[in-house]
Short mmCIF file of C-alpha atoms in Angstrom, two decimals:
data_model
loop_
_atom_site.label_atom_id
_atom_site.label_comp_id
_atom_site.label_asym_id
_atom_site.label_seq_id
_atom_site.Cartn_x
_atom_site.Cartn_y
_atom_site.Cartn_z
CA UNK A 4 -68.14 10.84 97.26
CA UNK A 5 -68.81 11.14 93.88
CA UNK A 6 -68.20 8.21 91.29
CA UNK A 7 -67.48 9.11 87.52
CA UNK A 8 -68.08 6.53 84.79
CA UNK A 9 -67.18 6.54 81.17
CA UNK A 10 -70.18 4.32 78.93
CA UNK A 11 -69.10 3.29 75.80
CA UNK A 12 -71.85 1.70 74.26
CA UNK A 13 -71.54 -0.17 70.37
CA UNK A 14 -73.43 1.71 67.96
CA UNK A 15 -75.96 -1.12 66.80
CA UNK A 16 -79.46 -1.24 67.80
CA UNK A 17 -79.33 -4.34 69.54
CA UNK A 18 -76.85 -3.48 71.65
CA UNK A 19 -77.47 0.38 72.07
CA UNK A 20 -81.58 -0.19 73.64
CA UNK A 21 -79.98 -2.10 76.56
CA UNK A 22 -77.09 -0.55 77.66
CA UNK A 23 -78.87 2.81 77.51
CA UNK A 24 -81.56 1.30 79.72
CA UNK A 25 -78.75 0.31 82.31
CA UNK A 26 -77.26 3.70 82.26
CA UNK A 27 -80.62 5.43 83.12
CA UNK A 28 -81.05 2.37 85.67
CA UNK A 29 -77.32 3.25 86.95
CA UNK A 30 -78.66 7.28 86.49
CA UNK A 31 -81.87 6.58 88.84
CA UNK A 32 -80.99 4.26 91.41
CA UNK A 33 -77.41 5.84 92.74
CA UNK A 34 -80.18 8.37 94.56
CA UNK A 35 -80.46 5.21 96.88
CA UNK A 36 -76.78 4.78 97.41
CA UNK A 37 -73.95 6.34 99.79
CA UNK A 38 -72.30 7.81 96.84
CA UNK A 39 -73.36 10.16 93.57
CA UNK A 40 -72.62 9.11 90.26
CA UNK A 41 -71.86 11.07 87.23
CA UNK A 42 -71.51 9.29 83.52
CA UNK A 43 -70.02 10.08 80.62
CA UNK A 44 -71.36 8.56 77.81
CA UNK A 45 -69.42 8.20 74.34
CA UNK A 46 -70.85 8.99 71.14
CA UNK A 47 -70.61 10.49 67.49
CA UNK A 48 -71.89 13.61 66.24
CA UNK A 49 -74.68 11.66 63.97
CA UNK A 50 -75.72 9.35 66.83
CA UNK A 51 -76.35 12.08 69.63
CA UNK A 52 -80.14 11.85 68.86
CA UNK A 53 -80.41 8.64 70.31
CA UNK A 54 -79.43 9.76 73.58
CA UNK A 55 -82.04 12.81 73.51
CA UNK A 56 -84.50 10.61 76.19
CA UNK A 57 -81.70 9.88 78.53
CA UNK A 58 -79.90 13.18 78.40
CA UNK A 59 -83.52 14.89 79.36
CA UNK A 60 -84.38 12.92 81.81
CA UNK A 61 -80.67 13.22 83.78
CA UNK A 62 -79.59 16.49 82.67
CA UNK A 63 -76.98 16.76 85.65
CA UNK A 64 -75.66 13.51 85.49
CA UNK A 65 -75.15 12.03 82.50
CA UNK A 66 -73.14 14.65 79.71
CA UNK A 67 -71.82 13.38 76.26
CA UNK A 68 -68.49 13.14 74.65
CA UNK A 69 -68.80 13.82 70.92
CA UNK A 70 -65.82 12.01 69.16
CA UNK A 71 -65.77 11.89 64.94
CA UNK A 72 -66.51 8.28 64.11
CA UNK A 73 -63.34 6.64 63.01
CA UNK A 74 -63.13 5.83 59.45
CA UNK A 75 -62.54 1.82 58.06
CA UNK A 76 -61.75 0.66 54.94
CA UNK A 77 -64.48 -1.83 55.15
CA UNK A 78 -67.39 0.87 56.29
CA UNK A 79 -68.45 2.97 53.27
CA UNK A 80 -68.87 6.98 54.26
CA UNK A 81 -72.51 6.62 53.64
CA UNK A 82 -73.27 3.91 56.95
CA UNK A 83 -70.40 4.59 59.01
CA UNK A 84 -72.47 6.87 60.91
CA UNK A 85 -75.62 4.77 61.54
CA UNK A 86 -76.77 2.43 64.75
CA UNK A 87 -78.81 0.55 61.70
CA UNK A 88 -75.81 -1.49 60.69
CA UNK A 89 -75.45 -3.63 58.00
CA UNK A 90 -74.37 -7.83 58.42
CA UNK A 91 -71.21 -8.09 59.78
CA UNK A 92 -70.71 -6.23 62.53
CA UNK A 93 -66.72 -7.10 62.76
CA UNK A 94 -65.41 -3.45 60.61
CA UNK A 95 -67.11 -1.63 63.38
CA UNK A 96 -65.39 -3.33 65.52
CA UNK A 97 -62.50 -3.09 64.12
CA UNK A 98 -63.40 1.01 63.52
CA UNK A 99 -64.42 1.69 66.88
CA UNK A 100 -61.12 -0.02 68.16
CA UNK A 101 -59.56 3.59 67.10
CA UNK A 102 -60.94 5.86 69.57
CA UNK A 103 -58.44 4.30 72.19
CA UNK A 104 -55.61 7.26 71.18
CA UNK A 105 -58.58 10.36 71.33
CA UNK A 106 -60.24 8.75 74.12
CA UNK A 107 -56.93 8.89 76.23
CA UNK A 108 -56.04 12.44 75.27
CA UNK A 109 -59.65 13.34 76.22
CA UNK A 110 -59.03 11.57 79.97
CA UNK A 111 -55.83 13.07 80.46
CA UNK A 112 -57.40 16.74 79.60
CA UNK A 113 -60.39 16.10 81.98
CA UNK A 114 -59.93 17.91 85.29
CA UNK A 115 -61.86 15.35 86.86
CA UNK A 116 -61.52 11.91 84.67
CA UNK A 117 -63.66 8.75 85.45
CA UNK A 118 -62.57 6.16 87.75
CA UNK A 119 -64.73 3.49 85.81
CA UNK A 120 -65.14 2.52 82.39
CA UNK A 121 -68.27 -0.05 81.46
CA UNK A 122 -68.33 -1.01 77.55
CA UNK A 123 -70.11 -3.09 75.57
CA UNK A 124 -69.23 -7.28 74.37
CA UNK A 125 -68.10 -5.33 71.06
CA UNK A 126 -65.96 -2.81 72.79
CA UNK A 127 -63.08 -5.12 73.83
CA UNK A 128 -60.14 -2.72 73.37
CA UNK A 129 -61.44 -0.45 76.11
CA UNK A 130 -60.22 -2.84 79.11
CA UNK A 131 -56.53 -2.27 77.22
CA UNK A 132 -57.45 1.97 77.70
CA UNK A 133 -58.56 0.67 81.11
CA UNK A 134 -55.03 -0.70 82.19
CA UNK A 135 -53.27 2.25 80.77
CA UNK A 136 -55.37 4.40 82.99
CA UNK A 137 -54.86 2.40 86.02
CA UNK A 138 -58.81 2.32 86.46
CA UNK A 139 -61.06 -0.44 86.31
CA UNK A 140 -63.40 -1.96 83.55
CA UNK A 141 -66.87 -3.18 83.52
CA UNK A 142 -68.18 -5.41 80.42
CA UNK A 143 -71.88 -5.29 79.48
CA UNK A 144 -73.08 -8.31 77.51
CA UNK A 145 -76.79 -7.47 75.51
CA UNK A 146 -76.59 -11.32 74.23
CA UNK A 147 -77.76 -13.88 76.87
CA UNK A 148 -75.53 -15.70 79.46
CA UNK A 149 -75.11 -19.00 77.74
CA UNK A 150 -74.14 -16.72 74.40
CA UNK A 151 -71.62 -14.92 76.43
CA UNK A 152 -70.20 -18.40 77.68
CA UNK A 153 -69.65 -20.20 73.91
CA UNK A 154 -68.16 -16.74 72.89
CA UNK A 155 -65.66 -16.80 75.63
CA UNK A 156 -64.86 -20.59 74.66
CA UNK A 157 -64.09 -19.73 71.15
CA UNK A 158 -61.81 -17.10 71.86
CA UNK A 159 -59.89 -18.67 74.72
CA UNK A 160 -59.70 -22.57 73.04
CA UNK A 161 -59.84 -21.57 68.88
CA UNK A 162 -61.51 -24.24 67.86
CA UNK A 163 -60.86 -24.95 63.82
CA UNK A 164 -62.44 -27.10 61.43
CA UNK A 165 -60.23 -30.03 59.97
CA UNK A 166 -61.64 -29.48 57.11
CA UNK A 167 -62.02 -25.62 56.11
CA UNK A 168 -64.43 -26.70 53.67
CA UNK A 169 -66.73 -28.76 56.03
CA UNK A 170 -69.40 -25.69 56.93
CA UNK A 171 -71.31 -29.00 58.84
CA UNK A 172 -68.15 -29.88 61.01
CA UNK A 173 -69.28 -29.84 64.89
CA UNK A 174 -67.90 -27.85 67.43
CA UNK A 175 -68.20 -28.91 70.43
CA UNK A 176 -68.31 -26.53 73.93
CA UNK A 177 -66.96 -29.22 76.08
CA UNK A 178 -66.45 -27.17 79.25
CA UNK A 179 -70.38 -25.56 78.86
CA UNK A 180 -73.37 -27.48 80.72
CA UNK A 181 -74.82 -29.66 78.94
CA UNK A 182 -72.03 -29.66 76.47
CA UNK A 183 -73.43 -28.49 73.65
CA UNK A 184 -72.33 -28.93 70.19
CA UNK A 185 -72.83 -26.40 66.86
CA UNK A 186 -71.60 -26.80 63.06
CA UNK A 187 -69.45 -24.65 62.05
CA UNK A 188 -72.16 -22.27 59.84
CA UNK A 189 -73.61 -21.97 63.31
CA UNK A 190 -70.64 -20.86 65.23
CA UNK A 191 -70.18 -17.05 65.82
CA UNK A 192 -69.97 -15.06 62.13
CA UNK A 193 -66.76 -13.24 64.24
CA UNK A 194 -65.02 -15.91 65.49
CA UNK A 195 -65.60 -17.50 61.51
CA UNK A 196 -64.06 -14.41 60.73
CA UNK A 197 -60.75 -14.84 62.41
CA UNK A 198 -58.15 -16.13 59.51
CA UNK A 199 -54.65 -16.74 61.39
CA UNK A 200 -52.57 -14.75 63.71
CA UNK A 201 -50.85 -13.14 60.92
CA UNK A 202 -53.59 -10.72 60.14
CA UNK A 203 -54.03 -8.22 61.86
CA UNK A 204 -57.74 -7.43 62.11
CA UNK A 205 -58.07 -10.62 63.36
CA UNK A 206 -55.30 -10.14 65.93
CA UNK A 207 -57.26 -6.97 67.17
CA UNK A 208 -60.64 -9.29 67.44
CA UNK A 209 -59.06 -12.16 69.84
CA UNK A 210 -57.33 -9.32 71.68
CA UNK A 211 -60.67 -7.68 71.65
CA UNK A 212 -62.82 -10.40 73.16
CA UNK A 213 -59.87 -11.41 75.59
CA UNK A 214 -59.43 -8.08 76.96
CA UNK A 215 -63.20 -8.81 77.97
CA UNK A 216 -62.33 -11.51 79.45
CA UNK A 217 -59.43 -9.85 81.63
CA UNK A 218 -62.24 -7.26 82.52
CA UNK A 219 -62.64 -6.36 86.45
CA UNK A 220 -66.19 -7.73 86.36
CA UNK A 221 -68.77 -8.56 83.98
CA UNK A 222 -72.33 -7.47 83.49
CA UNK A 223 -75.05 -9.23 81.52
CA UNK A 224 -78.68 -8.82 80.48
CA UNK A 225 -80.45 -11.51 81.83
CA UNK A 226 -81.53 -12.97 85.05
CA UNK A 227 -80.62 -15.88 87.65
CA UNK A 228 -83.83 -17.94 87.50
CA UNK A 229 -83.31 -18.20 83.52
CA UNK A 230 -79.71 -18.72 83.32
CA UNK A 231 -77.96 -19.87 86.35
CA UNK A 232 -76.03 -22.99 84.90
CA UNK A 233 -74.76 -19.90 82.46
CA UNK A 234 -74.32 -17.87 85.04
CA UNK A 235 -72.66 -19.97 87.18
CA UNK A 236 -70.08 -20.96 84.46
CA UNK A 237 -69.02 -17.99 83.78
CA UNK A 238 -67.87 -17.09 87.36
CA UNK A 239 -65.74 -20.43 87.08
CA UNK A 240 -64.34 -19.47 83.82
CA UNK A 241 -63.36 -15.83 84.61
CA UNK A 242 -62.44 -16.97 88.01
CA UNK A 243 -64.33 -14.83 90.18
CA UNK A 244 -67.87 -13.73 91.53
CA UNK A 245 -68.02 -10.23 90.10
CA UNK A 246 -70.57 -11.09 87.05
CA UNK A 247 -73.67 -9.48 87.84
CA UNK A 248 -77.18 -10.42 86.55
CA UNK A 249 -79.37 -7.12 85.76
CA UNK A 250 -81.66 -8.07 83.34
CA UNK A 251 -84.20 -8.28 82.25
CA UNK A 252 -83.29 -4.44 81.47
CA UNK A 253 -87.04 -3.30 80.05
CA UNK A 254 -89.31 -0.22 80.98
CA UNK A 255 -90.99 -0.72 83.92
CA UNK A 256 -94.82 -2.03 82.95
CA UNK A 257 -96.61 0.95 84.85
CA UNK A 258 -94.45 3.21 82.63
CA UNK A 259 -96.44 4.67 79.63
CA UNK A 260 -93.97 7.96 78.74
CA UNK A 261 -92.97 8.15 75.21
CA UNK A 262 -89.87 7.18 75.58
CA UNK A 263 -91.39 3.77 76.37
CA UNK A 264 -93.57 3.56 73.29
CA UNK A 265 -90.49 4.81 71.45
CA UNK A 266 -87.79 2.56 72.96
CA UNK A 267 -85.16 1.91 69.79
CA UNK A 268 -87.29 3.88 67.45
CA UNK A 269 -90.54 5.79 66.32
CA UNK A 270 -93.23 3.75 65.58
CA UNK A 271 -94.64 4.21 61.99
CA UNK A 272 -98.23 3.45 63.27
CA UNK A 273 -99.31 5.20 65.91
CA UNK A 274 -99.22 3.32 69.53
CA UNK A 275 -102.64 4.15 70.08
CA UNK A 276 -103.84 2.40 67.25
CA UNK A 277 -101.89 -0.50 67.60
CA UNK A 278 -103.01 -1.03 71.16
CA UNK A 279 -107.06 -0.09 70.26
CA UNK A 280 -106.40 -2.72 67.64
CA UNK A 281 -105.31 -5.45 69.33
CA UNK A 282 -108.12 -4.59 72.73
CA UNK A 283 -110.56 -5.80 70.32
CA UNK A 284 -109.03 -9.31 70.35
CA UNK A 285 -109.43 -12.25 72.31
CA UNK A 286 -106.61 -12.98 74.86
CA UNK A 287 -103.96 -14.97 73.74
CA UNK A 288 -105.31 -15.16 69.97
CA UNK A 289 -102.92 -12.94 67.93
CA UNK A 290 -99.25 -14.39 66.50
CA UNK A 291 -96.82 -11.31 66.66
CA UNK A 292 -94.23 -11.70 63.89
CA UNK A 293 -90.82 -9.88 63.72
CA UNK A 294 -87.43 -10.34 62.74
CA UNK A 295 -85.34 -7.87 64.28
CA UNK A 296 -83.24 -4.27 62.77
CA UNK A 297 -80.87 -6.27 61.04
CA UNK A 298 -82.51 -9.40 59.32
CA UNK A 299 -83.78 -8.67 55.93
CA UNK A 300 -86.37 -11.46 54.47
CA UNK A 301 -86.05 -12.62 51.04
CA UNK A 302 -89.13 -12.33 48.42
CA UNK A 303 -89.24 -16.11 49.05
CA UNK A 304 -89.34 -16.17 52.99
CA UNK A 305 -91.60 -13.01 52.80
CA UNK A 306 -94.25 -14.88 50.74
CA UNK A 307 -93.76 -18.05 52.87
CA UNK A 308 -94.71 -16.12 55.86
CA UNK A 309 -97.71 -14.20 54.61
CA UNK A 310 -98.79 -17.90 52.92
CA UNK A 311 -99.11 -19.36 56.36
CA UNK A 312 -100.66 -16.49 58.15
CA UNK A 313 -103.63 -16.44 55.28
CA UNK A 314 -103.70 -20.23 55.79
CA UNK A 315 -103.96 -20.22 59.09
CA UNK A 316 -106.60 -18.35 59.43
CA UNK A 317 -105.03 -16.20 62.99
CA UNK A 318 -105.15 -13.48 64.23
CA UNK A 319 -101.61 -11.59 63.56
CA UNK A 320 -99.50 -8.20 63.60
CA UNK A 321 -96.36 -8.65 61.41
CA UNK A 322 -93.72 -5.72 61.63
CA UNK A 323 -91.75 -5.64 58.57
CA UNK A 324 -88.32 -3.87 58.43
CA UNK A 325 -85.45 -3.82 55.65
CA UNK A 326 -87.26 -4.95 52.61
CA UNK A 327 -87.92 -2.27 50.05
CA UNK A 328 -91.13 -0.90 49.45
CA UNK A 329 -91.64 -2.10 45.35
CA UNK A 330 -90.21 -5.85 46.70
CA UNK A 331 -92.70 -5.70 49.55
CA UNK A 332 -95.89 -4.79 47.78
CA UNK A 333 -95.28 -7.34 45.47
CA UNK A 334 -94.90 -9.84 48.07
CA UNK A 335 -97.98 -8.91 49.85
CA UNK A 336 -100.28 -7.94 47.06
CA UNK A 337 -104.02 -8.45 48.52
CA UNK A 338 -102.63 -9.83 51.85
CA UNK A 339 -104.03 -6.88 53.61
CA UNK A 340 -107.13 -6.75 51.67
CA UNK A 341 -107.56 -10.62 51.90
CA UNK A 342 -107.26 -10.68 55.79
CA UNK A 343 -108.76 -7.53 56.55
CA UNK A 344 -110.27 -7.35 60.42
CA UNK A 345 -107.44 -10.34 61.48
CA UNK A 346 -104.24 -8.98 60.34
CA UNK A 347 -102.25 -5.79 60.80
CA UNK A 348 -99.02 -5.24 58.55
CA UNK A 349 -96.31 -2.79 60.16
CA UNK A 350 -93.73 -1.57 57.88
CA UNK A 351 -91.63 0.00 59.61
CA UNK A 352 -90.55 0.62 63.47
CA UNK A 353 -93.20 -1.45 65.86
CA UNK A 354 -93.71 -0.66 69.91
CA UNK A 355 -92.72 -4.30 70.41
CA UNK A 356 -92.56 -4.13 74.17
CA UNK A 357 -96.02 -2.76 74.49
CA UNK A 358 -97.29 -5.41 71.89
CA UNK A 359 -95.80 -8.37 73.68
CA UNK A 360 -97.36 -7.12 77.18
CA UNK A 361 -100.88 -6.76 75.52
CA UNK A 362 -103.23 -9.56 76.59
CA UNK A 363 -103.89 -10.29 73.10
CA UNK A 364 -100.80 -11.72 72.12
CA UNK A 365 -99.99 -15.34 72.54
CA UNK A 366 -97.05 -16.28 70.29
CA UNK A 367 -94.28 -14.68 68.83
CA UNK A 368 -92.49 -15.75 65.65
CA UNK A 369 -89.05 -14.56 66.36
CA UNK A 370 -85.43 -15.10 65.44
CA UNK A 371 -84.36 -15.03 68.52
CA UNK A 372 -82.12 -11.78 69.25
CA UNK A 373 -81.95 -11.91 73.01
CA UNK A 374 -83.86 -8.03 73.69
CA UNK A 375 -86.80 -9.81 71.31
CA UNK A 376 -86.76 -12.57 73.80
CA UNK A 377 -86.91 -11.27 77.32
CA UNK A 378 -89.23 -8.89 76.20
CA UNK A 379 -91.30 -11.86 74.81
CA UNK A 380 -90.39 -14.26 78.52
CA UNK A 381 -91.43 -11.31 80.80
CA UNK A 382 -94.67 -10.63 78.34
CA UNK A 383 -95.37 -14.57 79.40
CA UNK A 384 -95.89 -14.49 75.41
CA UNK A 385 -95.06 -18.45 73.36
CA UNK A 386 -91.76 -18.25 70.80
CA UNK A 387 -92.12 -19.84 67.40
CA UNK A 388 -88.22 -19.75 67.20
CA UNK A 389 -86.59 -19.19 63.50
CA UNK A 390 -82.77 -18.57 64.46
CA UNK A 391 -80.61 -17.47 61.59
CA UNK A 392 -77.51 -15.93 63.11
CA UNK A 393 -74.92 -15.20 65.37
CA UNK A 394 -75.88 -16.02 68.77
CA UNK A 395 -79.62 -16.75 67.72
CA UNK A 396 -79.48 -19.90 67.72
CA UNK A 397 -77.45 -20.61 71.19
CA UNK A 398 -80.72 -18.64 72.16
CA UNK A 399 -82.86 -21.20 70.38
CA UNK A 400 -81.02 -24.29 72.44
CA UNK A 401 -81.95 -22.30 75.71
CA UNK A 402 -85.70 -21.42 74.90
CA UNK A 403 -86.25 -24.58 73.18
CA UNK A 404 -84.40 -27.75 74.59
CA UNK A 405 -83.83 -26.15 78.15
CA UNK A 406 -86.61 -24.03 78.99
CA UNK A 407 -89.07 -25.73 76.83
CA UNK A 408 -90.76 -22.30 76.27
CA UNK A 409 -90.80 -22.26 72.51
CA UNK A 410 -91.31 -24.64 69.30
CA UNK A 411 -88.23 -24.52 66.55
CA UNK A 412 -90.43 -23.37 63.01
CA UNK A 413 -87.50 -23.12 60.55
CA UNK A 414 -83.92 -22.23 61.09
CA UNK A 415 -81.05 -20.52 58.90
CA UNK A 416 -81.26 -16.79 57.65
CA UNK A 417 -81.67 -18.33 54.12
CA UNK A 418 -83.86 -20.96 54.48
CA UNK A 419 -87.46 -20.93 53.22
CA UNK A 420 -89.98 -22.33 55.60
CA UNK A 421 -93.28 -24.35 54.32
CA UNK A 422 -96.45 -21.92 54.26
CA UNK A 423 -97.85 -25.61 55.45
CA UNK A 424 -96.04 -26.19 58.46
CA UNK A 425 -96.14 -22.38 59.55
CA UNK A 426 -99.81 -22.36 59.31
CA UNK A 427 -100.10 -25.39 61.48
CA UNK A 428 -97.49 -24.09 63.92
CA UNK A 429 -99.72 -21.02 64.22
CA UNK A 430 -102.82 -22.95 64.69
CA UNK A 431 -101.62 -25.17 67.29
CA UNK A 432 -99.26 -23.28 69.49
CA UNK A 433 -102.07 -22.88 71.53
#
């Protein structure tokens, strides 16, 4: 018997490094199972390269379907086309929401359409395609369990502030364990978003993230021993057991191909040199600093950062991404020169998994973004935790408070942290 599946991953890079690890995890292991799988995975014309790996190494089971990507009137021509989104991720939601008509003239024309359709948090509208086609759907959440759970609150009990001015008004998850309690700036930028039933991109949203909810089962990117309570209370809330723990969804550590030392980009300094640079380190001596595709440091933050690593006096790799290159040097001028032998600047792409398996590292200043941080928990590497959006800092409360695994350096994605208390954060994390 042979099972097809239609993917529909959402085009950010976030979101697109895990779900294509599941599908060449789905790919590989149905050779174990009583049934053969072929997938179908959705893309657009400009984001085909990033399937190249996982196309080549499945060439008879997983094929592509090429669909134009839908224009917006928030998404200028010139990004529309890009997994490096900007901020708000809500008009490619919104965009995306359009393939619904194309993708159900493209089933109906298949002589042998899929049975299954698995989709990504962002891909809500795809259990409505799902019901049409009298198949079943499969959600895949990148963000943690807990941030799955407050996102499934928000959008089932709309919480709103009493005063729409108040950015510092709580809101509190009353049905979550623990029970824990946000303000309003820290509550999902999507769910902030939503302005009244009578518009209607923010009908589409709610119906977007309640058609997850409706889903046949749920999938998530984590694991039991980290998230049960999360886990658990998710099972309670959708009302059945089909949510499924698969994480943490990373390349095996015996695995060395490129694809590996490439995994959600091409490094701009060569893996080899990266990891001869950091064997000539002590273990557990060198801070790892990184932000994520999306964030984008201010001059300010980017000076406070290399302040405290020159203070500090550590060993460090910082991989820089999304500041220009005039900004930058004027930022760092003579940190490289002044820290020579102790510190190695990135500017651009980094092999982050391979860096946070390396012996070397022992702490990892991070905001958070849930790939960042199993790849940091399964490394056994220390978080210095600097959430500044979206479900960051639900991440911080779990690594933090719960798991007691990392310290809380600064918080907000425009606050400025002291070069004081980063360099003794750095000094004493271990």
């Amino acid at each position: 018997m042979t099972l097809h599946i239609l993917a529909i991953p959402f085009p950010a890079q976030g979101h697109m490094i895990p779900f294509l690890d599941l599908i060449n995890n789905l790919a590989t292991s149905h050779s174990n199972l009583s049934i053969s799988i072929t997938i179908t995975i959705l893309t657009t014309p400009h984001n085909l390269p990033y399937l190249t790996n996982l196309l080549s190494s499945h060439p008879s089971s997983i094929t592509p379907v090429l669909l134009p990507f839908p224009s917006h009137p928030s998404i200028p021509p010139a990004i529309e086309n890009t997994i490096h989104l900007p901020h708000s991720m809500r008009p490619f939601i919104l965009a995306l929401s359009r393939l619904h008509q194309p993708l159900l003239h493209w089933f109906h024309s298949h002589p042998a359409p899929p049975r299954l359709i698995i989709s990504d948090i962002f891909c809500g509208w795809t259990h409505h395609l799902a019901s049409q086609l009298n198949i079943k759907s499969l959600v895949f959440s990148p963000s943690s369990a807990f941030a799955l759970s407050t996102m499934y609150f928000l959008w089932k009990d709309m919480p709103m502030r009493n005063n729409v001015n108040d950015e510092n008004e709580v809101v509190l998850y009353h049905r979550l364990p623990n029970s824990p309690r946000y303000p309003w700036c820290q509550v999902s930028p999507l769910f902030r978003s939503y302005v009244g039933d009578d518009d209607p991109d923010s009908v589409l949203l709610k119906d977007s993230f309640l058609g997850n909810i409706q889903s046949w089962g749920l999938v998530v990117n984590t694991f039991s021993e980290l998230e049960k309570p999360y886990l658990d209370y998710l099972r309670t809330e959708l009302g059945h057991d089909r949510v499924w723990a698969v994480g943490p969804l990373l390349p095996h550590p015996d695995d060395s191909s490129t694809a590996t030392k490439q995994r959600g980009g091409s490094s701009s300094v060569s893996v080899n040199d990266v990891v001869s640079w950091l064997d000539q380190r002590q273990k557990d001596k060198v801070v790892y600093v990184c932000f994520g595709s999306q964030t984008v440091l201010s001059n300010d933050q980017t000076v406070a950062i290399a302040s405290g690593l020159e203070k500090s006096g550590v060993h460090f790799i910082w991989c820089m991404k999304g500041i220009e290159d005039n900004e930058r040097d004027s930022c760092l001028s003579g940190l490289e020169d002044r820290t020579a032998g102790r510190g190695l600047v990135i500017k651009g792409w980094a092999p982050q998994v391979m860096i946070l398996r390396h012996k070397a590292v022992g702490a990892f200043l991070t905001h958070c973004g849930w790939n960042s941080v199993l790849e940091s928990v399964v490394g056994g590497v220390s978080l210095l935790a600097w959430p500044m959006t979206a479900d960051q800092f639900v991440n911080a409360t779990l690594l933090v408070e719960e798991l007691k695994v990392a310290k809380k350096v600064c918080e907000g994605e425009k606050t400025v942290p002291d070069s004081d208390e980063l360099e003794y954060q750095k000094t004493g994390v271990w």
